[in-house]
Coordinates of C-alpha atoms and ligand atoms in Angstrom, one line a residue:
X133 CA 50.5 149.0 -73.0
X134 CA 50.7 145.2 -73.6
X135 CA 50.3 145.0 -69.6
X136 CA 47.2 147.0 -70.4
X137 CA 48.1 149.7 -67.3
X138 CA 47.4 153.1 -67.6
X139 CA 49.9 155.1 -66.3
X140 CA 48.3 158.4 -67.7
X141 CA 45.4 157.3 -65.2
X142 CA 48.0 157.0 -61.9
X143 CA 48.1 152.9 -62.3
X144 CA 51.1 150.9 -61.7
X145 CA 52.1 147.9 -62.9
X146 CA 51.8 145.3 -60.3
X147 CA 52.4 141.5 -59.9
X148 CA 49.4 140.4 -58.8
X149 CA 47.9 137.2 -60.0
X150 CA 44.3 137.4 -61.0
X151 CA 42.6 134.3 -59.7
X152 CA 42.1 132.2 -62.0
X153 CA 41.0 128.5 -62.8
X154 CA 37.0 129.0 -62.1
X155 CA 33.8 131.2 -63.1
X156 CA 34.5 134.5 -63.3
X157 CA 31.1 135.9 -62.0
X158 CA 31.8 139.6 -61.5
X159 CA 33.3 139.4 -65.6
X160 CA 29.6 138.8 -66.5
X161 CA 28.0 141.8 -65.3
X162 CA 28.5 145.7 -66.1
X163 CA 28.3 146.6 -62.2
X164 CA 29.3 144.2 -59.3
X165 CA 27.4 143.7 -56.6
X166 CA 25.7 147.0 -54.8
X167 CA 27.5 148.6 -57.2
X168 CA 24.5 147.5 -59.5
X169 CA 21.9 149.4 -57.0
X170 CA 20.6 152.7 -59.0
X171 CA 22.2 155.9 -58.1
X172 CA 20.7 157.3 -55.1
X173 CA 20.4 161.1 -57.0
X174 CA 18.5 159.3 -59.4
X175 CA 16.1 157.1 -56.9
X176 CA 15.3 160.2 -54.9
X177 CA 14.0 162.3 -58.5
X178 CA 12.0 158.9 -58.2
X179 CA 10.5 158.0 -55.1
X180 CA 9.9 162.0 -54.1
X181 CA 6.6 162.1 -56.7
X182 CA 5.4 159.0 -55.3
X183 CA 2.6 159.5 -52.5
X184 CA 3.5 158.7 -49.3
X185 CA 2.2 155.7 -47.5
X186 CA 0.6 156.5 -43.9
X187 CA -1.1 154.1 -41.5
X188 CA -0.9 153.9 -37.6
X189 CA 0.5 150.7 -38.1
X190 CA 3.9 152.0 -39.9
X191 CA 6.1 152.6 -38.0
X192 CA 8.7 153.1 -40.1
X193 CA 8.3 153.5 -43.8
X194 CA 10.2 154.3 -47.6
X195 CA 10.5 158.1 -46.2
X196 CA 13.3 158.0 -43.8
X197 CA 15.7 156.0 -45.9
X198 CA 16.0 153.1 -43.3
X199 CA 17.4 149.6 -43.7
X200 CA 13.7 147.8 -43.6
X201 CA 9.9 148.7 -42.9
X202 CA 8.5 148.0 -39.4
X203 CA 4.7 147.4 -39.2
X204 CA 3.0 146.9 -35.8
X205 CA 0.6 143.4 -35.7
X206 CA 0.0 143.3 -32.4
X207 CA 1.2 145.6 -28.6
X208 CA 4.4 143.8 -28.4
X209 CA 5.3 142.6 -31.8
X210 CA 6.4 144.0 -35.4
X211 CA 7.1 142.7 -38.9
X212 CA 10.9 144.3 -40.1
X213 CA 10.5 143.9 -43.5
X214 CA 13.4 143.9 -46.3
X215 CA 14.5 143.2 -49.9
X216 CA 17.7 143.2 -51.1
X217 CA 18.5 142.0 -55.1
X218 CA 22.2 142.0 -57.0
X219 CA 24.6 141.3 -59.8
X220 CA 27.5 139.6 -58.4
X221 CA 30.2 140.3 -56.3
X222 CA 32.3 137.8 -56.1
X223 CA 33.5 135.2 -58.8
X224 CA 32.5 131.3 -57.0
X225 CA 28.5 131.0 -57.5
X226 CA 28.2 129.8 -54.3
X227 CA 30.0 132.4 -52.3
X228 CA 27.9 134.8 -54.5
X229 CA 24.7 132.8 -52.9
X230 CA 25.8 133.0 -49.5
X231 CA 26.6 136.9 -49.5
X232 CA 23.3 138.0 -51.4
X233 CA 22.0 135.9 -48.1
X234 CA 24.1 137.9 -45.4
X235 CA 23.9 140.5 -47.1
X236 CA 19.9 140.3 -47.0
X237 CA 19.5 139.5 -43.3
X238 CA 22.0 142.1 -42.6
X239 CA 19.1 145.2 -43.0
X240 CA 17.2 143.4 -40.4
X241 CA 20.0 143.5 -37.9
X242 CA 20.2 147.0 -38.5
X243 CA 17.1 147.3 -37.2
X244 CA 17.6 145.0 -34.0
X245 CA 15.2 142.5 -35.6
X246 CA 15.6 139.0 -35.6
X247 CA 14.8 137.2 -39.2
X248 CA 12.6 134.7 -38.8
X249 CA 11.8 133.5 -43.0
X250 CA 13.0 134.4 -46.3
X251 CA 11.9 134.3 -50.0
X252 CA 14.7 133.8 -52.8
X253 CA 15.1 136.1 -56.0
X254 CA 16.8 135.1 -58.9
X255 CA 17.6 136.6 -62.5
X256 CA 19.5 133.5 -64.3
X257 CA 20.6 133.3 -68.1
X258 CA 19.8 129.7 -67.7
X259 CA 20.0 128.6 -71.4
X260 CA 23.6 130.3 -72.0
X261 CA 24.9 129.4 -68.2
X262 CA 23.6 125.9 -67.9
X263 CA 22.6 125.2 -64.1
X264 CA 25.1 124.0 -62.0
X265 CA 26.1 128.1 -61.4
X266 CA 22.0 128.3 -60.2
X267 CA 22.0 125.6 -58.1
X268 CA 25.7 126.7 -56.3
X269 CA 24.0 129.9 -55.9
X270 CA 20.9 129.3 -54.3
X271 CA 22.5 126.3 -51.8
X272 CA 25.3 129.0 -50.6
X273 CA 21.9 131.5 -50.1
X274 CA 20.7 128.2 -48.4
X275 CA 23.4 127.4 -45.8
X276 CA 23.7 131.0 -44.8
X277 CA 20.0 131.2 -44.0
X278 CA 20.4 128.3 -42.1
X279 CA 23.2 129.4 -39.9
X280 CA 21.0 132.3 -39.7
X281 CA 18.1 130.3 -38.4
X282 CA 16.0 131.6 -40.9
X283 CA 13.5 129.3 -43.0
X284 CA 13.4 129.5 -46.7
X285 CA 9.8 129.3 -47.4
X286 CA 9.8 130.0 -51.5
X287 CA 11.1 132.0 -54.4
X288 CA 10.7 133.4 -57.8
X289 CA 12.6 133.2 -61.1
X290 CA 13.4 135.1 -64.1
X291 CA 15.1 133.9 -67.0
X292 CA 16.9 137.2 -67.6
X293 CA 20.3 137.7 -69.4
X294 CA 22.2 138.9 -66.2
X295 CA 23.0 137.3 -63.1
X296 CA 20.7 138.9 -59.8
X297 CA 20.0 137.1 -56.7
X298 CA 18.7 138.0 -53.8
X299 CA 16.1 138.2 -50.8
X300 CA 13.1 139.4 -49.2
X301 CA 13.3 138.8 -45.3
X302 CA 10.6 139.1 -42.7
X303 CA 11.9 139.0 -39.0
X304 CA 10.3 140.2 -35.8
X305 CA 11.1 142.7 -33.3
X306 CA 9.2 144.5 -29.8
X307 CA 7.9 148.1 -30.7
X308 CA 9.8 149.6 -28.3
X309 CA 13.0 148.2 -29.0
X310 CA 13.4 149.5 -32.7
X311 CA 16.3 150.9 -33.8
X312 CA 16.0 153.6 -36.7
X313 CA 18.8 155.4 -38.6
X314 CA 17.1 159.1 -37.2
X315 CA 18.5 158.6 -33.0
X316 CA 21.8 159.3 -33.3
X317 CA 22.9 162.1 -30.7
X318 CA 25.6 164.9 -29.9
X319 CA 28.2 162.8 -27.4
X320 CA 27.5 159.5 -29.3
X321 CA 30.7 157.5 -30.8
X322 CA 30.2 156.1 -34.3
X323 CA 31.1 152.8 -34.5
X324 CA 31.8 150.4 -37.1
X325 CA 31.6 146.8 -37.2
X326 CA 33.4 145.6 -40.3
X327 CA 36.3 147.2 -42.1
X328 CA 35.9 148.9 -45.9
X329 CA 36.8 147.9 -49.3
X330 CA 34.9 145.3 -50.9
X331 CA 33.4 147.6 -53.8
X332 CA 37.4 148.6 -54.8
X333 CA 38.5 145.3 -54.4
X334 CA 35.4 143.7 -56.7
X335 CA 36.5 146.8 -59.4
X336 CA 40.0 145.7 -58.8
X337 CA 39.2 142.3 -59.7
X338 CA 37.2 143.5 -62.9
X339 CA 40.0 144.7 -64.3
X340 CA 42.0 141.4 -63.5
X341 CA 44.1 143.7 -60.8
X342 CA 43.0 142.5 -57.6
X343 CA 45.4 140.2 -55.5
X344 CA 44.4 136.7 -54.6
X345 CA 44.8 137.5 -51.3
X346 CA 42.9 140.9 -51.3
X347 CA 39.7 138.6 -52.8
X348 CA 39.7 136.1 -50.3
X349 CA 39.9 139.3 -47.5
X350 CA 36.5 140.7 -48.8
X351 CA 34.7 137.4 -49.2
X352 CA 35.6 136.7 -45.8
X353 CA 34.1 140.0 -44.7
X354 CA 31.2 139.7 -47.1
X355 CA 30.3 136.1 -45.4
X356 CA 30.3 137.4 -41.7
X357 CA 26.8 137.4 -40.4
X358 CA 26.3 140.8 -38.7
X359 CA 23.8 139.3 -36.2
X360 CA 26.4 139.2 -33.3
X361 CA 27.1 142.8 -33.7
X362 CA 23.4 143.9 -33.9
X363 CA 23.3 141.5 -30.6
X364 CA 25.6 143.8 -28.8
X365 CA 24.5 147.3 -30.3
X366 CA 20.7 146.2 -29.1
X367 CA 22.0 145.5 -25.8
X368 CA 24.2 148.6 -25.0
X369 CA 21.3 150.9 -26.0
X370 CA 22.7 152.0 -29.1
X371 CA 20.7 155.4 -30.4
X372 CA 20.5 154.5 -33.8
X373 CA 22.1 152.1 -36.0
X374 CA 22.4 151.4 -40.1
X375 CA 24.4 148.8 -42.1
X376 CA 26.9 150.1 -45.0
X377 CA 25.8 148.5 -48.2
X378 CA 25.6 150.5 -51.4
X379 CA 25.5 153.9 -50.8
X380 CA 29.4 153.7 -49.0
X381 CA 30.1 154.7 -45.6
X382 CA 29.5 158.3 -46.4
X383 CA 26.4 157.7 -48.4
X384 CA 24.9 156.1 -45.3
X385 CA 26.3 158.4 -42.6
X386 CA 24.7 161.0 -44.6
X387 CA 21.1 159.5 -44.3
X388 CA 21.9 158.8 -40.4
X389 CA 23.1 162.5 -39.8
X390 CA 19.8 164.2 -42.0
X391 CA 17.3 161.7 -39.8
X392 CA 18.7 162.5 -36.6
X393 CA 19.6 166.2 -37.1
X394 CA 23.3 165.9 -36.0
X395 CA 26.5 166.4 -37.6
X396 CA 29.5 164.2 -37.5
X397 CA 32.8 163.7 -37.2
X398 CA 35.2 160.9 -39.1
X399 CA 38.4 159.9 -38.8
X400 CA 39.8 158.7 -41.9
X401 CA 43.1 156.8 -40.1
X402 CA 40.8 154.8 -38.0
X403 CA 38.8 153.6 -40.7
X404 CA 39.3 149.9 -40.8
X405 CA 40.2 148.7 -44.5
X406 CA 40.2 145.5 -46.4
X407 CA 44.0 144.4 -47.2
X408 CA 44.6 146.3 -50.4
X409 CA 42.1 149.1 -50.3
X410 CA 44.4 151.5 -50.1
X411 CA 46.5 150.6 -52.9
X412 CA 44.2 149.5 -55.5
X413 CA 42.0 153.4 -54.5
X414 CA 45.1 155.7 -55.2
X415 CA 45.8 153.4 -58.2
X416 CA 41.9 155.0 -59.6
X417 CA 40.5 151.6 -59.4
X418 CA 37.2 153.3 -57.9
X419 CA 33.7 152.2 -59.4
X420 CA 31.5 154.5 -61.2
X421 CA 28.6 153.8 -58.0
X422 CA 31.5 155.5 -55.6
X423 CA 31.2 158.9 -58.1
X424 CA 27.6 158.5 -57.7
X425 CA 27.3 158.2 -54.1
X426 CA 30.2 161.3 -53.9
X427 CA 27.5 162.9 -56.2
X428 CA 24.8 162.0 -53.5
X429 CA 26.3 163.6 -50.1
X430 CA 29.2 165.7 -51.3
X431 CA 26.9 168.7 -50.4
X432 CA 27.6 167.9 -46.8
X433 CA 31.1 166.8 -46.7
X434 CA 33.7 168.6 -45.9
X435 CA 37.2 166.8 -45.8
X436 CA 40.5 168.5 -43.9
X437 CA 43.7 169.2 -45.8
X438 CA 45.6 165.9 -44.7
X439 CA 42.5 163.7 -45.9
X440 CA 44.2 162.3 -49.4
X441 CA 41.8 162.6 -52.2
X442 CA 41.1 158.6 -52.7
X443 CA 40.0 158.7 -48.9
X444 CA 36.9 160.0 -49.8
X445 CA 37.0 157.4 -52.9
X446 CA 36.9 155.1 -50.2
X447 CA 34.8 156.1 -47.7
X448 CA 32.0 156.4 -50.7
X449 CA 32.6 153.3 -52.1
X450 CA 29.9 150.9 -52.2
X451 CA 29.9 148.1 -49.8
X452 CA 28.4 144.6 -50.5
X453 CA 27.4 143.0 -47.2
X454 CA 29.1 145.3 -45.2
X455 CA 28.8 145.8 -41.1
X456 CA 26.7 147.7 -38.9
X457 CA 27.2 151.2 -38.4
X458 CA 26.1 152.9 -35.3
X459 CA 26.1 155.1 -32.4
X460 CA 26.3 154.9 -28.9
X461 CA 26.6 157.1 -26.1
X462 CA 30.7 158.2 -25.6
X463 CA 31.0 157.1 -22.2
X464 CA 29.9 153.1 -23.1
X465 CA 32.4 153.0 -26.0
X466 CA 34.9 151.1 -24.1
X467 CA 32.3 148.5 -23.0
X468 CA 30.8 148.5 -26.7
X469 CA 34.5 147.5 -28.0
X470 CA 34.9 144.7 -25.3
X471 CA 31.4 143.8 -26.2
X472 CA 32.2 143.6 -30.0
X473 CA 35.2 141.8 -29.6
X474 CA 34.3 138.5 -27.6
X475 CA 31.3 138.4 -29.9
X476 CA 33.7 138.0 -32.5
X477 CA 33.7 141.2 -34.4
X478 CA 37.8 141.2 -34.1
X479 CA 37.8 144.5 -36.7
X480 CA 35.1 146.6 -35.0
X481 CA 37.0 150.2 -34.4
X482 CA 35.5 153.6 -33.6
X483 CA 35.5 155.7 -36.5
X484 CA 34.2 159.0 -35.8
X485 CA 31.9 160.8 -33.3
X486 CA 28.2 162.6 -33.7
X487 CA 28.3 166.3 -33.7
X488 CA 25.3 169.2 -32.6
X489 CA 27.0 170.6 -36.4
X490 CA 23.7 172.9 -36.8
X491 CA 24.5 173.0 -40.2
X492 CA 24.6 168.8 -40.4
X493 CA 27.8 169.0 -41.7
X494 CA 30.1 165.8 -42.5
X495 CA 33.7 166.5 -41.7
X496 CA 36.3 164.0 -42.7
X497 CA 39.8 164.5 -40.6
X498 CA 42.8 162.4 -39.0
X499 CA 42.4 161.9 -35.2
X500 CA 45.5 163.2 -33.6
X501 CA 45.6 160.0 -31.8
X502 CA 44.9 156.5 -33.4
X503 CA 42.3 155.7 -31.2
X504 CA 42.1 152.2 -32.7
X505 CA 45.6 151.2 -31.9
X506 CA 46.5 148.1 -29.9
X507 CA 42.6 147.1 -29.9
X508 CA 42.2 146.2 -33.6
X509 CA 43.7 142.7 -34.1
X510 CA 46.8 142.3 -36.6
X511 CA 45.4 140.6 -40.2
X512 CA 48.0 138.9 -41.7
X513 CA 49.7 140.6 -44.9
X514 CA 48.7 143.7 -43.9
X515 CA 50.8 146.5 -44.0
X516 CA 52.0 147.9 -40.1
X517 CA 53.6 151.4 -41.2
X518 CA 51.0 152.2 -44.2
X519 CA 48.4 152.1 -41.5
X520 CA 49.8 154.0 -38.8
X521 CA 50.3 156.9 -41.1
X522 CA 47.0 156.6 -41.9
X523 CA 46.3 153.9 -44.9
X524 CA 49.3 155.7 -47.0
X525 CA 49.4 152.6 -49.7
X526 CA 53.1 151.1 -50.6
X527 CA 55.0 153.3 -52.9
X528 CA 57.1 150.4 -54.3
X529 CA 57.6 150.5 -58.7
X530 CA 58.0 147.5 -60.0
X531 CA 61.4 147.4 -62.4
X532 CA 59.5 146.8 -65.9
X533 CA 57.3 149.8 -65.6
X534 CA 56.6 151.8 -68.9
X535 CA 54.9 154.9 -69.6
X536 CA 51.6 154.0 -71.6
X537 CA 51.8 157.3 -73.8
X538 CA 54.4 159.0 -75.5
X539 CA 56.2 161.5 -74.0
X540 CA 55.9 159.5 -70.7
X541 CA 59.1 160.8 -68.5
X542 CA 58.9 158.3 -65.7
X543 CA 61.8 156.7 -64.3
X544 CA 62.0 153.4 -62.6
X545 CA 63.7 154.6 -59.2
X546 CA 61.8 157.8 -59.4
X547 CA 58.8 157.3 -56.5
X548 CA 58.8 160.8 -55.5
X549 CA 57.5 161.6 -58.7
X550 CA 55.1 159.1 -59.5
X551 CA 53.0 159.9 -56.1
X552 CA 53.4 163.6 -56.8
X553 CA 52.0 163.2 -60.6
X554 CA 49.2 160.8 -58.8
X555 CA 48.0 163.1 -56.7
X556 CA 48.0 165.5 -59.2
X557 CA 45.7 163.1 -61.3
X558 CA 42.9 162.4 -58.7
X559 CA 42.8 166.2 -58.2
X560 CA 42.6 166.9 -61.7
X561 CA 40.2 163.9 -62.5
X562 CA 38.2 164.8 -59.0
X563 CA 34.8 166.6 -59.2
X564 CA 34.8 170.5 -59.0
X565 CA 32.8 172.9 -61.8
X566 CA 32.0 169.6 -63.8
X567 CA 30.1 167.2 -62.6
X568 CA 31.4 162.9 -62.7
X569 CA 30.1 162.4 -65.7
X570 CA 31.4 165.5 -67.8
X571 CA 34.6 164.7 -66.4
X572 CA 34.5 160.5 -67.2
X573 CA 33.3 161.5 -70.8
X574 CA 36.4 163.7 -71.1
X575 CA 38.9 161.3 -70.0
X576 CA 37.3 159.5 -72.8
X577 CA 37.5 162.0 -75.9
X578 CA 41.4 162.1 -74.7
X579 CA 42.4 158.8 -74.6
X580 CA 41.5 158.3 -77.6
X581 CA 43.2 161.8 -78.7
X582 CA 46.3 160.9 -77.6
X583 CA 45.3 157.2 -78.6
X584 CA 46.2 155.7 -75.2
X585 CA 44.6 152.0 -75.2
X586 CA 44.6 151.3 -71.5
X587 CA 43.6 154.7 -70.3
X588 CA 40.4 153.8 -73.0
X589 CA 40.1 150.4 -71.7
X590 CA 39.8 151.8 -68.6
X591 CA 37.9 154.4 -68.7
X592 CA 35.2 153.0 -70.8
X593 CA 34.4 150.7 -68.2
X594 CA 34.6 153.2 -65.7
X595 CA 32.0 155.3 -67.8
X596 CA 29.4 152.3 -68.5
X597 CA 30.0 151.0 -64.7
X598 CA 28.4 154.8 -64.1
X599 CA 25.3 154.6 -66.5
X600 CA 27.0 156.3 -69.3
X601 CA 25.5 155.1 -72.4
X602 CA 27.6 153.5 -75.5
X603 CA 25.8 157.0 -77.5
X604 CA 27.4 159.4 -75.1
X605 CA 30.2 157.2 -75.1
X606 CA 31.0 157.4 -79.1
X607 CA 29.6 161.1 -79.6
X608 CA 33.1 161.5 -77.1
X609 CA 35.0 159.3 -78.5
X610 CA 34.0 161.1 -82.0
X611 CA 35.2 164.3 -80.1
X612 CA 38.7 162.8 -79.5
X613 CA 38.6 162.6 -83.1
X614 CA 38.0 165.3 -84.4
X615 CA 40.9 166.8 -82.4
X616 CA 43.5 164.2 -82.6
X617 CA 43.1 164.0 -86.6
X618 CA 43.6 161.2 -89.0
X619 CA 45.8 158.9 -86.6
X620 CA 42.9 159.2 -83.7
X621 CA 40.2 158.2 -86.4
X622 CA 42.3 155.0 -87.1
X623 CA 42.7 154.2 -83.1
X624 CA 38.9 154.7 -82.3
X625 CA 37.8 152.5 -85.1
X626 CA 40.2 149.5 -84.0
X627 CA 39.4 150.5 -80.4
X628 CA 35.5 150.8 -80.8
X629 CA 35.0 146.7 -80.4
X630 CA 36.4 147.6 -76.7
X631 CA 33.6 149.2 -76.1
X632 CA 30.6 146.9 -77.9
X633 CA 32.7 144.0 -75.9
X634 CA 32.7 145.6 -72.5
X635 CA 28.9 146.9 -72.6
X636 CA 28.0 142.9 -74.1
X637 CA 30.0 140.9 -71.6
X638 CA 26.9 139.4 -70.2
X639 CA 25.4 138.1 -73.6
X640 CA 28.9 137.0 -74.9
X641 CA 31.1 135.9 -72.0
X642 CA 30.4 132.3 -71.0
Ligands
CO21 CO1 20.8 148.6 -45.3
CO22 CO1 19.0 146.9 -48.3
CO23 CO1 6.1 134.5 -58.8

């Protein structure tokens, strides 16, 4: 407990240094990075009683879910239009700056555009933050624009009391060489350009669990320009094309496979991951936005027996300035991946292939062969065997482990066990007959039943990370209770500051 773990919730105790010594950005916001974005359920009930915008000059609009807008000025040229706004995903202000920049020009690379200007967007407590954070910020946005080649020409400001940043990009493109989200076709090869992982490992990091090295993996990723790749998927003819941001890999597969009218195929052990992914995932350190995005396209997904449950955690989880994901016709993949990889995109991998599925049907299996093997470069750290049997993370206890509650029966030696009572967990806590939210807000009546402090600590993050409100929060808590008696009343009423303190980090953390 004093490690503040929750076993009851499948974590282990680990060694991992948080890091430490400067700002701790992502500890001043309730949702890192796209993680922030509103659930896409939730935008849809929105944007569907809104009237439609047509004109000639459209050519593609809000109703296909693409990346940016593309408006005809003239026979051979087209605005690609694009905003992107968030909290922070990283802890250094001006790694934060540079990614909401990337991150930006990134949905006019899906496009095949080229960005030619961009206006800045910032939400700043600047009377509580001082600043120096402001400036850091907005000269990182500044020097990635300018490797970009794309002119800053103004912003706007709001003093608000949590950190957004962000921008609206124009770039240019020919009419005819657009590339949409709705062209994918039966034959094509999915590709994609950058590996997964950065929402987990910002959750991770949250909850002071994410390793050093793990952090500086996904800000690496999260700083890569995606304008090579779009570069090579313009030039081999790719069918259609979208970059995986918030909505997870799934999220935005799903969108590609209802515009197109396809079905698909992925294979979880060629995904490319972020060092750590794995581990942190089967640990349950998955956002609240992943839930939502499960929420979003579960309808279609269907996942094979040999798929472990926190693949799908993954594959939904929400990426912050993630690569380019798109198809191409089968027989070019070979010159797509040479393509890729002296333009620098060293973890590009095929990850799937587009279906004629009638039905539009997701299906999420292990290729019989790794297809990726021998062409995705080495990373350092990483871990050879857990990825050739397909992202299995290390199964190592350390020797101080505890049991958080009582009655706990794990032994120190016992691994077997522990994995066996984890998968257990993610199926029990998984969606089924309840929906995410019933299930988050009884996790929460029964840790504070059986008056386990981490599971709470947890979990009430978890909860408000997923738009639970503190009401809903205490009315379960109150639950817990009424069931666990006297001794529960006494642990909720010491515990309840956790959850004012977690849902007023911004206003009190400096
Ligand atoms: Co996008
Ligand atoms: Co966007
Ligand atoms: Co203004």
């Amino acid at each position: 407990m004093e490690k503040d773990v929750c076993l009851c919730a499948g974590e282990r105790l680990s060694d991992d240094v948080p890091a430490g010594g400067q700002a701790r950005l992502t500890k001043l916001v309730k949702n890192a990075g796209c993680a922030s974005k509103i659930p896409p359920a939730d935008l849809q009930r929105v944007l569907s009683r809104l009237p439609a915008i047509t004109d000639p000059r459209l050519l593609v609009g809000s109703a296909t879910a693409d990346d940016a807008g593309v408006f005809q000025t003239s026979a051979d040229l087209c605005l690609v239009q694009t905003v992107d706004v968030f909290t922070p995903s990283v802890d250094d202000p001006y790694t934060f700056g540079r990614i909401a920049a990337y991150n930006s020009l990134s949905d006019v690379y899906a496009m095949g555009g080229r960005p030619i200007t961009a206006l800045s967007i910032i939400g700043y407590p600047i009377h509580t933050l001082g600043d120096d954070w402001m400036y850091q910020m907005i000269k990182g946005g500044m020097d990635a624009l300018q490797e970009a080649e794309v002119i800053l020409v103004g912003g706007h400001s709001i003093n608000d009391e949590e950190i957004k940043f962000g921008f609206a990009v124009t770039g240019v493109i020919d009419p005819k060489a657009v590339i949409t989200n709705s062209g994918a076709q039966p034959g094509d090869v999915l590709i994609l350009t950058k590996p997964i992982g950065t929402g987990v490992i910002a959750f991770a990091a949250q909850m002071g669990r994410a390793g050093e090295e793990a952090q500086r993996a996904a800000a690496a990723s999260m700083t890569a320009l995606n304008r090579a790749a779009s570069e090579v998927m313009v030039k081999m003819g790719a069918h259609a094309c979208t970059d995986v941001t918030g909505f997870g890999l799934l999220g935005h597969l799903y969108q590609m496979v209802r515009e197109s009218r396809v079905g698909a195929e992925i294979w979880w052990n060629s995904i490319p991951l972020l060092e750590g992914t794995a581990d942190y995932a089967s640990n349950g350190m998955v956002s609240g936005a992943a839930e939502r995005n499960r929420e979003y396209a579960a309808e279609i997904v269907e996942a094979a027996d040999d798929v472990p449950e926190y693949a799908l955690d993954i594959l939904y989880d929400p990426q912050t300035s993630g690569g380019l994901l798109f198809s191409v016709p089968g027989e070019t993949l070979d010159e797509v991946l040479a393509e890729l990889s002296a333009a620098g995109c060293a973890e590009a991998a095929v990850i799937g292939r587009i279906s004629d599925d009638s039905r539009g049907r997701i299906l999420v299996t292990n290729h019989p062969t790794q297809v990726n093997q021998g062409r995705r470069k080495k990373r350092p750290n990483a871990a050879p065997v857990a990825e050739r049997q397909g992202h299995e993370p290390q199964q190592t206890v350390p020797a101080e482990q505890e049991p958080c509650c009582e009655g706990g029966t794990l032994h120190e030696t016992d691994v077997s066990a522990e994995s066996a009572f984890q998968r257990f967990m993610s199926t029990a806590l998984g969606p089924g007959a309840l929906d995410v939210i019933q299930k988050e807000l009884t996790t929460i009546a029964l840790s504070v039943a059986i008056q386990c402090e981490p599971c709470l600590k947890l979990h009430l993050k978890k909860a408000l990370s997923m738009g639970i409100t503190t009401e809903e929060i205490q009315e379960a808590a109150w639950m817990g209770v009424a069931f666990g008696g006297c001794k529960a009343m006494m642990f909720w009423n010491e515990q309840s500051r956790l959850l004012e303190t977690i849902s007023s980090e911004a206003a009190s953390n400096k």
